[in-house]
XYZ file of C-alpha atoms in Angstrom:
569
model
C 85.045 67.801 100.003
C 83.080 67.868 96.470
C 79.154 68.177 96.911
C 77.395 66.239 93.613
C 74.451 67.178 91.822
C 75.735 71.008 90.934
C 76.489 72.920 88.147
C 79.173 75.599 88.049
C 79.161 78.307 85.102
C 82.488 79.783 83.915
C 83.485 83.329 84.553
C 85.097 83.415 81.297
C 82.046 81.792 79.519
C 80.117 84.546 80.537
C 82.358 86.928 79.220
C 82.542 85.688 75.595
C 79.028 85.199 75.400
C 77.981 89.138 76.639
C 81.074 90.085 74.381
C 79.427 88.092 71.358
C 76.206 89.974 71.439
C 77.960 93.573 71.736
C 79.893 92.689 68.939
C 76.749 92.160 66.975
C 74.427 94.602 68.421
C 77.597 96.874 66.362
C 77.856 95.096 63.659
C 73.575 95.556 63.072
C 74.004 99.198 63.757
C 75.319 100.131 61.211
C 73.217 98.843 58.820
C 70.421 99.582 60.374
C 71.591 102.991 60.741
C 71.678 102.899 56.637
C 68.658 101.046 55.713
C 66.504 104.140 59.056
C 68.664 106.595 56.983
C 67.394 105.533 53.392
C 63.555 105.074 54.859
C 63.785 108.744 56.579
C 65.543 110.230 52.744
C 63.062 108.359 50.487
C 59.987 108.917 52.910
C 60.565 112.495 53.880
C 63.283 114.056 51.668
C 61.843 112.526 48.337
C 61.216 115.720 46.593
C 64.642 117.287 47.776
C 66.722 115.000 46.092
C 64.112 114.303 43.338
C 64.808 118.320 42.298
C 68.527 117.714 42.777
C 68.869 114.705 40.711
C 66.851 117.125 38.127
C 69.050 119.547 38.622
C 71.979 117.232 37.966
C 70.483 116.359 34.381
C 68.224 118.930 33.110
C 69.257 122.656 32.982
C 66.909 125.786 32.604
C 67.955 127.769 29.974
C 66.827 131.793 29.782
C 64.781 132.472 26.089
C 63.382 135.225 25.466
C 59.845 135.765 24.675
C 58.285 137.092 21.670
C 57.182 141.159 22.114
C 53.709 142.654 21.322
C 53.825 144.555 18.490
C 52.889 148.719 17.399
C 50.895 149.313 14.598
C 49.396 152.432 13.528
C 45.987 153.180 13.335
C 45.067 150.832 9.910
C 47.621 147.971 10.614
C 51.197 149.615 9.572
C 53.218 147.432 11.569
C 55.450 150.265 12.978
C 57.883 147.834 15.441
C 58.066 144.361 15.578
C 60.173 141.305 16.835
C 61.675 139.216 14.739
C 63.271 135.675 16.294
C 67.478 135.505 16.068
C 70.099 133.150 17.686
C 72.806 133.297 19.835
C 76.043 131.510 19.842
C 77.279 130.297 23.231
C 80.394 128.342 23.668
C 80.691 125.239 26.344
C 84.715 124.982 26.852
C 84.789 122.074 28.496
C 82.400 119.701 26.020
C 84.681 121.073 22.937
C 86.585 118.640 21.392
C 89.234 119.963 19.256
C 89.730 123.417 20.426
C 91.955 124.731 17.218
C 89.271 122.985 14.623
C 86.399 124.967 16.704
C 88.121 128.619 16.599
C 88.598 127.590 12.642
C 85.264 126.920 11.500
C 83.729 129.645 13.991
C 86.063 132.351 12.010
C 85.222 130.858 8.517
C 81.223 130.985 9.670
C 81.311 134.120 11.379
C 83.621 136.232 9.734
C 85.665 137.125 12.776
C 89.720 136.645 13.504
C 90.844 133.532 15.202
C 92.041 136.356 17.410
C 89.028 137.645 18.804
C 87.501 134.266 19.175
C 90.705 133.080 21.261
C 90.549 136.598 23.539
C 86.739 135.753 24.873
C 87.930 131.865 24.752
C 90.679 132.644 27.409
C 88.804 135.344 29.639
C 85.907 132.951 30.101
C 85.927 130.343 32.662
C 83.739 127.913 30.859
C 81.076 128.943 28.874
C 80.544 132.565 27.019
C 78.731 134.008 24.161
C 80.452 134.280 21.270
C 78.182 135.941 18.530
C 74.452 137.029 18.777
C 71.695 138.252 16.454
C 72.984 135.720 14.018
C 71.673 136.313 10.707
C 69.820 133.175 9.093
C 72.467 131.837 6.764
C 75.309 131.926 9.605
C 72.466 130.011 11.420
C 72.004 127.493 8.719
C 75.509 126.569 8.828
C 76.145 126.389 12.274
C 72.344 124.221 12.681
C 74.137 121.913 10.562
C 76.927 120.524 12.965
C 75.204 120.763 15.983
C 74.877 117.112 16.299
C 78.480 116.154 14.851
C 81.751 116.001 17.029
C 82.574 119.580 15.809
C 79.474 120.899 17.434
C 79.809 119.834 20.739
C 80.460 122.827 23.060
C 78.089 125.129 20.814
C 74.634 126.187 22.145
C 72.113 128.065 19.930
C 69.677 129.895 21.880
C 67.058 131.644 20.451
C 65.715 135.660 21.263
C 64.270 138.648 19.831
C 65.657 141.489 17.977
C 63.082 144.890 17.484
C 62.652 146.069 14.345
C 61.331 149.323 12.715
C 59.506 148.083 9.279
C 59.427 152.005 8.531
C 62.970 152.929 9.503
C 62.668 155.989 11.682
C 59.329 156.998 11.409
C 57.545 157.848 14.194
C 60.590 156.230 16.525
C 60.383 159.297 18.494
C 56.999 158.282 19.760
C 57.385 154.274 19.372
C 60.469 154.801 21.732
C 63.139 151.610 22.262
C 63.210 148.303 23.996
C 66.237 146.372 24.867
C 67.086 142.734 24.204
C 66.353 141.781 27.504
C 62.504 143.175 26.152
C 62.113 145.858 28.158
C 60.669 149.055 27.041
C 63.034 151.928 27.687
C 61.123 154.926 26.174
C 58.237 155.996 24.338
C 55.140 153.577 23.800
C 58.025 150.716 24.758
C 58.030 152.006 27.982
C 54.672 153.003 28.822
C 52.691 150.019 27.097
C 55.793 147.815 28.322
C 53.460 145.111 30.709
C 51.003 145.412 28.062
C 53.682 144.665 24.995
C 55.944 141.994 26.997
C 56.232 138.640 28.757
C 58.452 137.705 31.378
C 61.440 135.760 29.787
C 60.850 132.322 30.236
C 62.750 128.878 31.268
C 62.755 126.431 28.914
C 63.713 123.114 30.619
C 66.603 121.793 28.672
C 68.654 118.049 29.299
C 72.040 118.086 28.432
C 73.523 114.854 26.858
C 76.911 113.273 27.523
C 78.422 115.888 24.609
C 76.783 118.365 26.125
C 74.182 119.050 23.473
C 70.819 120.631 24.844
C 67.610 118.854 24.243
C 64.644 121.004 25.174
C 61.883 119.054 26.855
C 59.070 119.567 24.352
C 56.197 118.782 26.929
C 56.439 122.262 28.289
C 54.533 124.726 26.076
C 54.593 128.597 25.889
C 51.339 130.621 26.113
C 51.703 133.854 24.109
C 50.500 136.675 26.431
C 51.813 139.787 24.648
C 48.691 142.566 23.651
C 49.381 144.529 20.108
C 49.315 148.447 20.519
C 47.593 150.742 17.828
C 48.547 154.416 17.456
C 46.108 157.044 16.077
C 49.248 157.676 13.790
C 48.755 156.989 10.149
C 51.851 156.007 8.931
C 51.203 157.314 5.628
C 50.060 160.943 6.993
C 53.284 160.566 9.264
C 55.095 160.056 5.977
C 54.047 163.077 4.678
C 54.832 165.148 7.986
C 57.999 164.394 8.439
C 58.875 164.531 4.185
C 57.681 168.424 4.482
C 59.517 168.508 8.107
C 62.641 167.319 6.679
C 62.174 170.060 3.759
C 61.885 172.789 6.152
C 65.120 172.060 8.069
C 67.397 171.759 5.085
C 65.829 175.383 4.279
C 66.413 177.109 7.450
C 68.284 174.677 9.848
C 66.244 175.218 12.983
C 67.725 173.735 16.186
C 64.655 171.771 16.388
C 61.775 171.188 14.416
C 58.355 169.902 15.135
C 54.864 169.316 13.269
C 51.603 167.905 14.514
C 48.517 166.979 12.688
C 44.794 166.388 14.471
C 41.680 165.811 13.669
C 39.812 168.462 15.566
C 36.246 166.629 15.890
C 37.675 164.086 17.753
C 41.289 164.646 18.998
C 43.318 162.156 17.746
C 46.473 162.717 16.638
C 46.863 161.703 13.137
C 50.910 162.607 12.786
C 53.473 164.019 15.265
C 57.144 164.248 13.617
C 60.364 165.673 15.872
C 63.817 166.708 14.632
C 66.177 165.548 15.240
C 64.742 162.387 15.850
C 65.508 160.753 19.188
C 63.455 157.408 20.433
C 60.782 158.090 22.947
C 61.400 162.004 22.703
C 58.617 163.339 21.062
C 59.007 167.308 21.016
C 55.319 167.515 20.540
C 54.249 166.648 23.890
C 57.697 167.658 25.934
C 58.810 170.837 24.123
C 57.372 174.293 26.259
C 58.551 177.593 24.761
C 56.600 181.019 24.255
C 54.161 181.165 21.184
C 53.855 184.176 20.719
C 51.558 185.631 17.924
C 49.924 182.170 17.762
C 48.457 182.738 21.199
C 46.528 185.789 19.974
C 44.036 183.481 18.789
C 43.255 182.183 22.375
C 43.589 186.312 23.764
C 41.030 187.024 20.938
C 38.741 184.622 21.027
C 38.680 184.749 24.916
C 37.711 188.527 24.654
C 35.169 188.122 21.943
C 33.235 185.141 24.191
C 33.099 187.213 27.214
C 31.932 190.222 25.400
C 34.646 192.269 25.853
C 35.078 193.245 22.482
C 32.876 192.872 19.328
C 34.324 191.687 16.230
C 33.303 195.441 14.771
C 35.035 197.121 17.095
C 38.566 198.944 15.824
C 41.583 199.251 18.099
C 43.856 202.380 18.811
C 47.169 202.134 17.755
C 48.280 205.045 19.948
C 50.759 206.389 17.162
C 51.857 202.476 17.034
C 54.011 203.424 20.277
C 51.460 201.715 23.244
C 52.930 202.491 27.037
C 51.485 200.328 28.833
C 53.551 200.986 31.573
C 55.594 203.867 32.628
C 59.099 203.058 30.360
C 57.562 199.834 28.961
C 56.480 200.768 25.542
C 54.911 198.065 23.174
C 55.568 199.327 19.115
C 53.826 197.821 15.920
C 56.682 198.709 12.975
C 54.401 196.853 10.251
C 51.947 198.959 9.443
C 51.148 202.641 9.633
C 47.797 202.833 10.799
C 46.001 204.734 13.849
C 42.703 202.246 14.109
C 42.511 198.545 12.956
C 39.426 196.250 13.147
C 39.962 192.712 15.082
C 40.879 190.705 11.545
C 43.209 193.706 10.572
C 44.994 192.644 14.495
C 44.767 189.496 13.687
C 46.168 190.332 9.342
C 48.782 192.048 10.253
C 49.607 190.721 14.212
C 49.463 193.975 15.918
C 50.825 193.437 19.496
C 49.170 196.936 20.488
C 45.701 195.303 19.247
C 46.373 191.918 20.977
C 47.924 193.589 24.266
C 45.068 196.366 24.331
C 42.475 193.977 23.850
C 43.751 191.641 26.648
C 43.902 194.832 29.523
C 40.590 195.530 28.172
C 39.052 191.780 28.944
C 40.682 191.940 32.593
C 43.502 189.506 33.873
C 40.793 187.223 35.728
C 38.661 186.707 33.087
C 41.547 186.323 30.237
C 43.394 183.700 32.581
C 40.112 181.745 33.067
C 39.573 181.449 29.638
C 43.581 180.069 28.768
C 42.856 177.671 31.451
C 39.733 176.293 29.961
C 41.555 176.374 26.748
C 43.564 173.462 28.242
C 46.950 175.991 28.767
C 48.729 175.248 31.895
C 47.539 171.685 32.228
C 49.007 168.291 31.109
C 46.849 167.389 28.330
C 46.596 163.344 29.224
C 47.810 161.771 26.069
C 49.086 159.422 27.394
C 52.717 159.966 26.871
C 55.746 160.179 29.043
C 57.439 163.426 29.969
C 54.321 164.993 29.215
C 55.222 168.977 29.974
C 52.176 171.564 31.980
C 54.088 174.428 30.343
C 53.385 177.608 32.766
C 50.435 179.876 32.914
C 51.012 182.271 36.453
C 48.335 182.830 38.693
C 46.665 186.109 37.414
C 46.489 187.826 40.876
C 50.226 188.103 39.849
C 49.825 189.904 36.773
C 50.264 193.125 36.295
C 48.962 195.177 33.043
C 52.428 194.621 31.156
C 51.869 190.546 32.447
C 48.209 190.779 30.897
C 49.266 193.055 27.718
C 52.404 190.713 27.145
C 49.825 187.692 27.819
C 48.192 188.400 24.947
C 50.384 188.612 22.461
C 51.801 185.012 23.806
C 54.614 186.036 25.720
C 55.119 185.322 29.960
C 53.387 182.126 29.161
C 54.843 178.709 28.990
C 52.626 176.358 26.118
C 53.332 172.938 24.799
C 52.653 172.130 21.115
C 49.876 169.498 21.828
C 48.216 172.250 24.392
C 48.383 174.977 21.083
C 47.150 172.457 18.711
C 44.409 171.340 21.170
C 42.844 174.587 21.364
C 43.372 175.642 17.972
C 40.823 172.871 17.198
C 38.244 173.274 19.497
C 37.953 176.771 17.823
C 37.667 174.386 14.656
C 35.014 171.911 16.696
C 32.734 175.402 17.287
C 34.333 175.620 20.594
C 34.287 172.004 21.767
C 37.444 170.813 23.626
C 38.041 167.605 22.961
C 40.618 165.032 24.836
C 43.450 164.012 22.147
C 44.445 160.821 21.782
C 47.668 158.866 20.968
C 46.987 155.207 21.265
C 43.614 154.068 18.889
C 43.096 151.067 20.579
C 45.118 147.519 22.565
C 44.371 144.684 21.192
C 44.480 141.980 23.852
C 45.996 138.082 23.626
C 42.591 136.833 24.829
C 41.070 138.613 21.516
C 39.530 141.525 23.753
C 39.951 144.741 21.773
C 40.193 147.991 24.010
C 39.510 151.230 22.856
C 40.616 154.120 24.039
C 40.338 156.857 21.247
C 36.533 156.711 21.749
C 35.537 160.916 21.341
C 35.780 162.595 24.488
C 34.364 166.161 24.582
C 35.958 167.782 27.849
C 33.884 171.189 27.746
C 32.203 173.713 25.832
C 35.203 176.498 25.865
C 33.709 179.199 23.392
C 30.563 179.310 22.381
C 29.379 178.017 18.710
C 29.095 181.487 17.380
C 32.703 182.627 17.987
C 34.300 180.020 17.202
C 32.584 180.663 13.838
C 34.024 184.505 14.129
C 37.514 183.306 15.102
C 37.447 180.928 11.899
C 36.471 183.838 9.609
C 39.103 185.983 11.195
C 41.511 183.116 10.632
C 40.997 182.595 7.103
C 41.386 186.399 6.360
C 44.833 185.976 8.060
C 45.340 183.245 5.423
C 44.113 185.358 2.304
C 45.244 188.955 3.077
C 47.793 188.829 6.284
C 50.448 187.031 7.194
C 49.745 183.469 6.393
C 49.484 183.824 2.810
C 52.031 180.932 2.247
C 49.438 178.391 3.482
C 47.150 179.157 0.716
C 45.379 176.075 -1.029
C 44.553 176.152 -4.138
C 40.564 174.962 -3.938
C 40.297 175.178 -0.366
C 39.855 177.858 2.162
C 42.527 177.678 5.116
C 42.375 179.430 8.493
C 45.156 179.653 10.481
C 47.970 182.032 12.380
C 51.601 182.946 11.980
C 54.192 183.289 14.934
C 57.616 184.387 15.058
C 58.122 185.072 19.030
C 61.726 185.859 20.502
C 63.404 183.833 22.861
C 64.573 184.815 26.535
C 68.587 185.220 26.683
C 70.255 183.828 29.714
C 70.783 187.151 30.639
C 66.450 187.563 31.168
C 66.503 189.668 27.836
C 65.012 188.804 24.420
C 66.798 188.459 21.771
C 66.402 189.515 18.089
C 68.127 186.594 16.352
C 66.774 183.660 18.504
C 63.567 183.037 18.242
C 60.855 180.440 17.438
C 58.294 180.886 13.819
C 55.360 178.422 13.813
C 52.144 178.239 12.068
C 48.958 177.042 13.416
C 45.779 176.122 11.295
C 42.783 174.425 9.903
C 41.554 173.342 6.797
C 38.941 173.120 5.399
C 37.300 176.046 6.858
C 33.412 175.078 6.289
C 34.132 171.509 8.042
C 37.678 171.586 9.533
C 39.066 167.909 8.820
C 42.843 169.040 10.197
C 44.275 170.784 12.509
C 47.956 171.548 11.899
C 50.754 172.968 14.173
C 54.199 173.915 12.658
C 57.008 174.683 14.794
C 60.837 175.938 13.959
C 63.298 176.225 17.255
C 65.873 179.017 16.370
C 65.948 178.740 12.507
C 69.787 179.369 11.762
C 68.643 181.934 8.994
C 66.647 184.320 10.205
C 63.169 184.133 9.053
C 59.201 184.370 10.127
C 56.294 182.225 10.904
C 54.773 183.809 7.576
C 57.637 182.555 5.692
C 59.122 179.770 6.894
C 56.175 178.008 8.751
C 53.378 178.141 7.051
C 54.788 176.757 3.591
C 55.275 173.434 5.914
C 51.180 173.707 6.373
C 50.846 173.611 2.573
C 53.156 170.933 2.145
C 51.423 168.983 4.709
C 47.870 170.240 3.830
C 47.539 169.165 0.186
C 48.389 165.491 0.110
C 46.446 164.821 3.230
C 43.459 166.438 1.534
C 43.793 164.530 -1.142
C 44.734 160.928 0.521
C 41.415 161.399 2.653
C 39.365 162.230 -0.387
C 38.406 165.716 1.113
C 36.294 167.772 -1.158
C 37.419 171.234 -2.125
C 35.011 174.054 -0.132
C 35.840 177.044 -2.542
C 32.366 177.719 -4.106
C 34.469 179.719 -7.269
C 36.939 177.003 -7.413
C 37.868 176.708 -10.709
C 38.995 172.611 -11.524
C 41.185 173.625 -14.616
């Protein structure tokens, strides 16, 4: 029986059309998959692959940055940068490997061979030659955009230089070509003389040459350092220096020059010379007869002594203690008056005069001298030297402290007090470094006088510079003599402890310390001679140096002779 009027849908009609839209509910997903993908990676990951398509085309290539440079105290330039290239090799943009090696030999000056050895151990790119000296640049320059100089890269750095050769090097110190200071001022002043190396953003072209992108600009940072040094007073420290070791072949040999009214240092010359090893802050050793000065000058203040007073000799055999017996053999006289101590460098005088002003009263004086205590000069490696507590002396300790043995000193310490008797007793802070000068234009001083105390009082300072000068024109120090001038100043030949805790007769140290001129001290000058191979004295050896020194710098500072009798002709 069939019933009209009613429609019948198709199982298999149904199928085909639910199969129809699965098919294309797949075949949208995909791309609609794509098209969320490339909203979600150009909405939210824009940046990411903006870097990475940067990345793809531009490289950032390593330069380094010009360095501040050192002057001395009138504009010397003492080290400087100077700009240099180096040659870097990109294997795999090189187009004729056997043509490269050629003209890189002929250019260069170096075997095939060698070329070919760095070729092989790199994996793709290596340096090849740096500090390239301008013609070699010139030539290379001049392919760089031709087939042949595809591969090459040119980058440009800094090389230090040292306009005065070694002068002064052993204060300037070293930097390396990564410009970094290593030692000396390089080190110390190294934020102030150096900028971080920079990125220049490069693009590389389809031969692989490197186009900088010229929209990025450098800002020069770098401050300039000044030195109280002046290079021409340097010149003439370390010409009499040099003079000095050729005579008597010390191990080591240093020399110092300040001006005492304010404490900077005017030269400062070390042999041998090593960079950033300046003897005249770091060496400590025993002065000796030098440091009679300080014992004498210490006594005198406190009143211990009066400069009339005359010393015992004791038969020039002193025991100070039972079995320790201090001897004078270099004169034969039973009294002598504090300049005849000081003429002839008694140790009995010294050593009786420092018992007699009392271990407490003789150590506070060395430490207001400055002995014992870094000086501040700004300079690394800066030595304390050694002054023992004085409730650990005993009388020998105190007798042997005042003829400057027991007691550990560094030159810039002696030098320091030595002019502050020149300054009428005024210690003053030295200085290294005159001034920074800063990218921004601001100039920074730092050499400004700085009087740290009153050690001595005016009047014997004024004593201690009388009894200098006699040590100059009737002791000892005769060899420092100036013709027109009147010099003050004191020998020292001390002997040096032995391994064994002896002294011994043939090592030993001979210096000089003194001023000149006496009626307005202008310099201050410390000469010191580490274990002179031929055996010699501070009278004999050292204080020639002071002359040497002494004239010229008289004479290139226009300083007027003091001798009232001074005859011109």
């Amino acid at each position: 029986m069939i019933r009209r009027g009613t429609t019948f849908s198709s199982p298999n009609v149904f199928n085909i059309k639910r199969r129809m839209k699965i098919a294309l509910l797949f075949v949208m997903l995909a791309p609609l998959t794509i098209i969320g993908r490339l909203f979600y990676m150009q909405t939210f990951l824009h940046q990411e692959f903006t870097s990475k398509t940067e990345k793809a085309i531009y490289n950032a290539i390593n330069e380094d940055r010009l360095r501040g440079k050192i002057f001395d105290v009138n504009g010397r330039s003492l080290a400087e940068s100077v700009r240099t290239h180096s040659l870097g090799i990109n294997k795999r943009y090189i187009k004729d490997k056997t043509k490269t090696v050629d003209f890189l030999s002929d250019v260069l000056k170096m075997p095939p061979a060698e070329i070919l050895s760095k070729w092989d151990k790199s994996r793709n790119f290596f340096f090849l030659a740096k500090k390239i000296k301008p013609d070699k640049y010139i030539q290379l320059a001049s392919v760089m955009r031709s087939p042949l100089g595809q591969g090459m890269e040119l980058s440009p750095e800094y090389e230090r230089i040292h306009p005065y050769g070694q002068s002064a090097l052993d204060i300037i110190g070293a930097s390396n070509s990564k410009n970094l200071g290593l030692s000396g001022i390089e080190q110390m002043f190294n934020k102030e003389l150096s900028q971080d190396i920079s990125k220049k953003r490069a693009k590389r072209a389809r031969g692989g040459d490197v186009i900088y992108d010229r929209s990025l600009k450098e800002k020069v940072s770098v401050s300039n350092i000044y030195l109280t040094i002046d290079e021409i007073a340097q010149y003439y420290v370390e010409k009499a220096l040099q003079k000095a070791v050729e005579n008597v072949a010390p191990e080591r040999a240093i020399a110092v020059v300040q001006e005492p009214a304010s404490g900077k240092i005017l030269a400062a010359a070390s042999y041998p010379v090593k960079d950033g090893q300046s003897q005249a802050f770091q060496f400590t050793y025993e002065p000796g007869s030098t440091f009679k000065t300080i014992a004498i000058a210490s006594a005198l203040d406190s009143g211990s002594v009066r400069i009339t007073d005359s010393i015992d000799m004791s038969g020039r055999n002193w025991e100070v203690a039972k079995g320790v017996i201090v001897r004078d053999k270099q004169h034969n006289k039973e009294y002598l008056s504090i300049p005849e101590i000081m003429q002839l460098s008694s140790n009995i005088g010294a050593g009786k005069i420092a018992v007699e002003t009392g271990a407490k009263k003789l150590f506070s004086y060395i430490k207001a001298f400055g002995f014992g205590t870094k000086t501040d000069i700004n300079f690394n490696g800066e030595s304390k030297g050694n002054v023992p507590p004085y409730n650990t002396w005993t009388k020998v300790d105190t007798a042997a402290h005042g003829y400057g043995y027991g007691i550990a000193i560094t030159p810039i310490q002696l030098i320091t007090a030595y002019s502050a008797i020149a300054n009428d007793g005024v210690l003053m802070q030295p200085h290294l470094i005159d001034r920074i000068e800063h990218a921004n234009g601001k100039i920074e001083k730092l050499s400004k006088p700085i009087k740290i105390r009153q050690v001595i009082k005016k009047e014997t300072a004024q004593a201690m510079k009388k009894v200098l000068q006699s040590v100059v024109e009737h002791g000892s120090g005769k060899r420092a003599q100036i013709k027109g001038y009147n010099v003050a100043g004191k020998t020292g030949t001390a002997e040096k402890l032995t391994k064994e805790g002896g002294y011994a007769k043939r090592n030993h140290v001979v210096s000089f310390c003194g001023m000149v001129p006496v009626s307005n001290p202008q310099f201050t000058i410390l000469i010191i001679l580490d274990n002179p191979a031929k055996y010699t004295f501070g009278g004999t050896a050292a204080a020639p140096v002071f002359k040497d020194i002494a004239e010229p710098l008289l004479t290139l500072k226009g300083i007027a002779p003091d001798q009232v009798d001074f005859d011109f002709n």
